[in-house]
CSV table of N, CA and C and ligand atoms in Angstrom, one decimal:
chain,number,residue,atom,x,y,z
Z,1,MET,N,-112.6,57.0,-26.8
Z,1,MET,CA,-114.2,57.9,-26.7
Z,1,MET,C,-114.9,57.6,-26.3
Z,2,ARG,N,-116.1,58.0,-25.4
Z,2,ARG,CA,-117.5,57.4,-24.9
Z,2,ARG,C,-118.5,58.1,-25.1
Z,3,ILE,N,-119.7,57.7,-25.5
Z,3,ILE,CA,-120.6,58.1,-26.2
Z,3,ILE,C,-121.9,58.0,-24.4
Z,4,HIS,N,-122.1,59.7,-24.5
Z,4,HIS,CA,-122.5,58.2,-23.4
Z,4,HIS,C,-124.4,58.7,-24.1
Z,5,VAL,N,-125.0,58.5,-23.2
Z,5,VAL,CA,-126.8,58.0,-24.5
Z,5,VAL,C,-127.3,58.7,-23.1
Z,6,LYS,N,-128.3,60.0,-23.4
Z,6,LYS,CA,-129.3,60.3,-22.8
Z,6,LYS,C,-130.5,59.8,-22.6
Z,7,PRO,N,-130.6,59.5,-21.4
Z,7,PRO,CA,-132.0,58.5,-20.9
Z,7,PRO,C,-133.4,59.6,-21.9
Z,8,GLY,N,-133.9,58.6,-21.7
Z,8,GLY,CA,-135.2,58.8,-22.5
Z,8,GLY,C,-135.6,59.3,-24.3
Z,9,ALA,N,-134.2,59.6,-24.3
Z,9,ALA,CA,-134.4,61.1,-25.4
Z,9,ALA,C,-134.5,60.6,-26.9
Z,10,CYS,N,-133.0,59.3,-27.0
Z,10,CYS,CA,-133.6,57.9,-28.6
Z,10,CYS,C,-135.5,58.1,-28.1
Z,11,GLN,N,-135.8,58.4,-30.1
Z,11,GLN,CA,-136.9,58.1,-30.4
Z,11,GLN,C,-136.9,56.9,-31.2
Z,12,GLY,N,-135.6,56.0,-31.7
Z,12,GLY,CA,-135.5,55.2,-32.2
Z,12,GLY,C,-136.0,54.9,-33.8
Z,13,ASN,N,-135.5,56.5,-34.0
Z,13,ASN,CA,-135.6,55.5,-35.7
Z,13,ASN,C,-134.6,54.9,-35.8
Z,14,ALA,N,-133.4,55.0,-35.9
Z,14,ALA,CA,-132.2,53.8,-35.8
Z,14,ALA,C,-131.5,54.5,-37.0
Z,15,ARG,N,-131.2,55.4,-37.0
Z,15,ARG,CA,-130.2,56.6,-38.2
Z,15,ARG,C,-129.4,56.1,-37.2
Z,16,CYS,N,-128.4,56.4,-35.8
Z,16,CYS,CA,-126.8,55.7,-35.5
Z,16,CYS,C,-126.6,54.6,-35.6
Z,17,TRP,N,-127.6,53.8,-35.4
Z,17,TRP,CA,-127.0,52.1,-35.9
Z,17,TRP,C,-127.4,52.2,-37.9
Z,18,SER,N,-127.9,52.3,-38.7
Z,18,SER,CA,-128.1,52.7,-39.6
Z,18,SER,C,-126.2,53.1,-40.8
Z,19,LEU,N,-125.7,53.5,-39.5
Z,19,LEU,CA,-124.7,54.4,-39.8
Z,19,LEU,C,-123.4,53.3,-39.6
Z,20,ALA,N,-123.9,53.3,-38.2
Z,20,ALA,CA,-122.6,52.4,-37.4
Z,20,ALA,C,-122.9,51.4,-36.8
Z,21,PRO,N,-123.3,50.4,-37.4
Z,21,PRO,CA,-124.4,49.0,-36.5
Z,21,PRO,C,-123.5,47.9,-35.2
Z,22,ASP,N,-121.8,48.5,-35.5
Z,22,ASP,CA,-121.1,47.8,-34.6
Z,22,ASP,C,-120.9,49.1,-33.4
Z,23,ILE,N,-121.2,49.9,-33.4
Z,23,ILE,CA,-121.4,50.8,-32.7
Z,23,ILE,C,-122.1,50.9,-31.7
Z,24,PHE,N,-123.7,51.4,-32.2
Z,24,PHE,CA,-124.9,51.4,-32.0
Z,24,PHE,C,-126.1,51.0,-31.7
Z,25,GLN,N,-126.1,49.7,-31.4
Z,25,GLN,CA,-126.5,48.9,-30.5
Z,25,GLN,C,-128.0,49.2,-30.5
Z,26,LEU,N,-128.7,48.2,-30.9
Z,26,LEU,CA,-130.6,48.7,-30.7
Z,26,LEU,C,-130.8,47.6,-30.1
Z,27,ASP,N,-132.3,47.9,-28.8
Z,27,ASP,CA,-132.7,47.0,-28.7
Z,27,ASP,C,-134.2,46.3,-29.5
Z,28,GLU,N,-134.9,45.6,-28.9
Z,28,GLU,CA,-136.0,44.9,-29.4
Z,28,GLU,C,-137.1,46.1,-30.1
Z,29,GLY,N,-136.8,46.5,-29.5
Z,29,GLY,CA,-137.7,47.8,-29.6
Z,29,GLY,C,-137.4,49.1,-30.7
Z,30,GLY,N,-136.2,48.8,-31.0
Z,30,GLY,CA,-135.3,49.7,-32.0
Z,30,GLY,C,-134.6,51.0,-30.9
Z,31,TYR,N,-134.6,50.7,-29.4
Z,31,TYR,CA,-133.9,52.2,-29.8
Z,31,TYR,C,-132.7,51.3,-28.8
Z,32,VAL,N,-131.8,52.5,-29.3
Z,32,VAL,CA,-130.5,51.9,-28.6
Z,32,VAL,C,-130.1,51.9,-27.3
Z,33,LEU,N,-129.2,51.0,-27.4
Z,33,LEU,CA,-129.1,50.6,-25.4
Z,33,LEU,C,-128.6,51.5,-24.6
Z,34,PRO,N,-129.6,51.6,-23.1
Z,34,PRO,CA,-128.9,52.6,-22.9
Z,34,PRO,C,-127.9,53.1,-21.9
Z,35,ASP,N,-127.0,51.8,-22.0
Z,35,ASP,CA,-125.3,51.9,-21.6
Z,35,ASP,C,-124.7,53.4,-22.0
Z,36,ASP,N,-123.9,53.7,-21.6
Z,36,ASP,CA,-122.9,54.5,-22.8
Z,36,ASP,C,-122.4,53.2,-23.2
Z,37,ILE,N,-121.1,53.7,-24.5
Z,37,ILE,CA,-120.9,53.2,-25.1
Z,37,ILE,C,-119.2,53.2,-25.1
Z,38,ASP,N,-118.3,53.0,-25.0
Z,38,ASP,CA,-117.0,52.8,-25.7
Z,38,ASP,C,-117.0,52.6,-26.7
Z,39,VAL,N,-116.5,53.4,-27.7
Z,39,VAL,CA,-115.7,53.0,-29.0
Z,39,VAL,C,-114.3,52.2,-29.1
Z,40,PRO,N,-114.7,51.4,-30.0
Z,40,PRO,CA,-113.3,50.8,-29.9
Z,40,PRO,C,-112.3,51.3,-31.5
Z,41,GLU,N,-111.1,52.1,-30.4
Z,41,GLU,CA,-110.0,52.2,-31.8
Z,41,GLU,C,-110.4,52.5,-33.2
Z,42,GLY,N,-110.2,53.5,-34.0
Z,42,GLY,CA,-110.2,53.8,-35.0
Z,42,GLY,C,-111.7,53.8,-35.2
Z,43,GLN,N,-112.3,53.9,-34.9
Z,43,GLN,CA,-113.8,54.1,-35.0
Z,43,GLN,C,-114.8,55.4,-34.7
Z,44,GLU,N,-113.5,56.6,-34.7
Z,44,GLU,CA,-114.3,57.6,-33.9
Z,44,GLU,C,-114.5,57.6,-34.2
Z,45,GLN,N,-114.4,58.2,-35.4
Z,45,GLN,CA,-114.9,59.0,-36.8
Z,45,GLN,C,-116.5,58.7,-36.9
Z,46,LEU,N,-116.3,57.3,-37.5
Z,46,LEU,CA,-118.0,57.0,-37.5
Z,46,LEU,C,-118.7,57.0,-36.6
Z,47,ALA,N,-118.2,56.8,-35.1
Z,47,ALA,CA,-119.1,57.0,-34.2
Z,47,ALA,C,-119.7,58.5,-34.0
Z,48,ARG,N,-118.6,59.6,-34.1
Z,48,ARG,CA,-119.5,60.8,-35.1
Z,48,ARG,C,-120.5,61.0,-35.3
Z,49,ARG,N,-120.0,60.7,-36.9
Z,49,ARG,CA,-121.1,60.7,-37.4
Z,49,ARG,C,-122.5,59.7,-37.2
Z,50,GLY,N,-122.0,58.9,-36.3
Z,50,GLY,CA,-123.8,58.2,-35.1
Z,50,GLY,C,-124.3,59.4,-35.2
Z,51,VAL,N,-123.3,60.1,-33.8
Z,51,VAL,CA,-124.1,60.6,-32.8
Z,51,VAL,C,-124.3,62.0,-34.1
Z,52,ARG,N,-123.5,62.7,-34.4
Z,52,ARG,CA,-124.5,63.8,-35.8
Z,52,ARG,C,-126.7,63.5,-36.1
Z,53,ALA,N,-126.1,61.9,-36.6
Z,53,ALA,CA,-127.1,61.7,-37.5
Z,53,ALA,C,-128.5,61.6,-36.6
Z,54,CYS,N,-127.8,61.9,-34.5
Z,54,CYS,CA,-128.8,61.7,-34.2
Z,54,CYS,C,-130.3,62.8,-34.4
Z,55,PRO,N,-131.5,62.1,-34.9
Z,55,PRO,CA,-132.4,64.7,-34.8
Z,55,PRO,C,-132.4,64.3,-32.9
Z,56,GLU,N,-132.4,64.2,-32.4
Z,56,GLU,CA,-133.0,63.3,-31.2
Z,56,GLU,C,-131.6,63.7,-30.2
Z,57,ARG,N,-130.6,64.4,-30.5
Z,57,ARG,CA,-129.4,64.5,-29.6
Z,57,ARG,C,-129.5,64.0,-28.5
Z,58,ALA,N,-129.6,62.7,-28.7
Z,58,ALA,CA,-129.5,61.7,-27.0
Z,58,ALA,C,-128.4,61.5,-27.9
Z,59,LEU,N,-127.5,61.1,-27.8
Z,59,LEU,CA,-126.2,61.2,-28.8
Z,59,LEU,C,-124.9,62.6,-28.2
Z,60,GLN,N,-123.7,62.0,-27.5
Z,60,GLN,CA,-123.4,62.7,-26.4
Z,60,GLN,C,-121.7,61.9,-26.5
Z,61,VAL,N,-120.9,62.8,-27.6
Z,61,VAL,CA,-119.1,62.4,-26.9
Z,61,VAL,C,-119.1,63.0,-25.7
Z,62,LYS,N,-118.5,61.4,-25.1
Z,62,LYS,CA,-118.6,62.1,-23.4
Z,62,LYS,C,-116.5,62.6,-23.3
Z,63,ASP,N,-116.1,62.3,-24.4
Z,63,ASP,CA,-114.1,62.7,-24.4
Z,63,ASP,C,-113.5,62.4,-25.6
Z,64,GLU,N,-112.7,62.6,-25.8
Z,64,GLU,CA,-111.7,62.5,-27.5
Z,64,GLU,C,-110.5,61.3,-27.1
Z,65,GLY,N,-110.5,61.0,-25.6
Z,65,GLY,CA,-109.3,60.0,-25.4
Z,65,GLY,C,-109.0,58.4,-25.8
R,101,LIG,S1,-130.7,58.0,-33.8
R,101,LIG,FE1,-130.8,59.1,-32.1
R,101,LIG,S2,-132.9,58.6,-31.6
R,101,LIG,FE2,-132.2,56.9,-33.5
R,101,LIG,S3,-132.0,55.3,-32.6
R,101,LIG,FE3,-130.0,56.6,-32.5
R,101,LIG,S4,-129.8,57.6,-30.1
R,101,LIG,FE4,-132.2,56.8,-30.9
């Protein structure tokens, strides 16, 4: 499963990170890193919670693989 990070959409409130700090990594300013995220096997559910928690809809599940 991959998560797409929409460029410029993150507002840095770190809700994704607070749910799953191993999946959603932040830069020094508190913004999620801009590269797409490969979710480790077994962490898909946690990743989806992080995606849903983003109030800016900056995170998008790309495939269910
Ligand atoms: S929850 Fe959304 S806005 Fe907040 S840091 Fe994560 S991607 Fe950015």
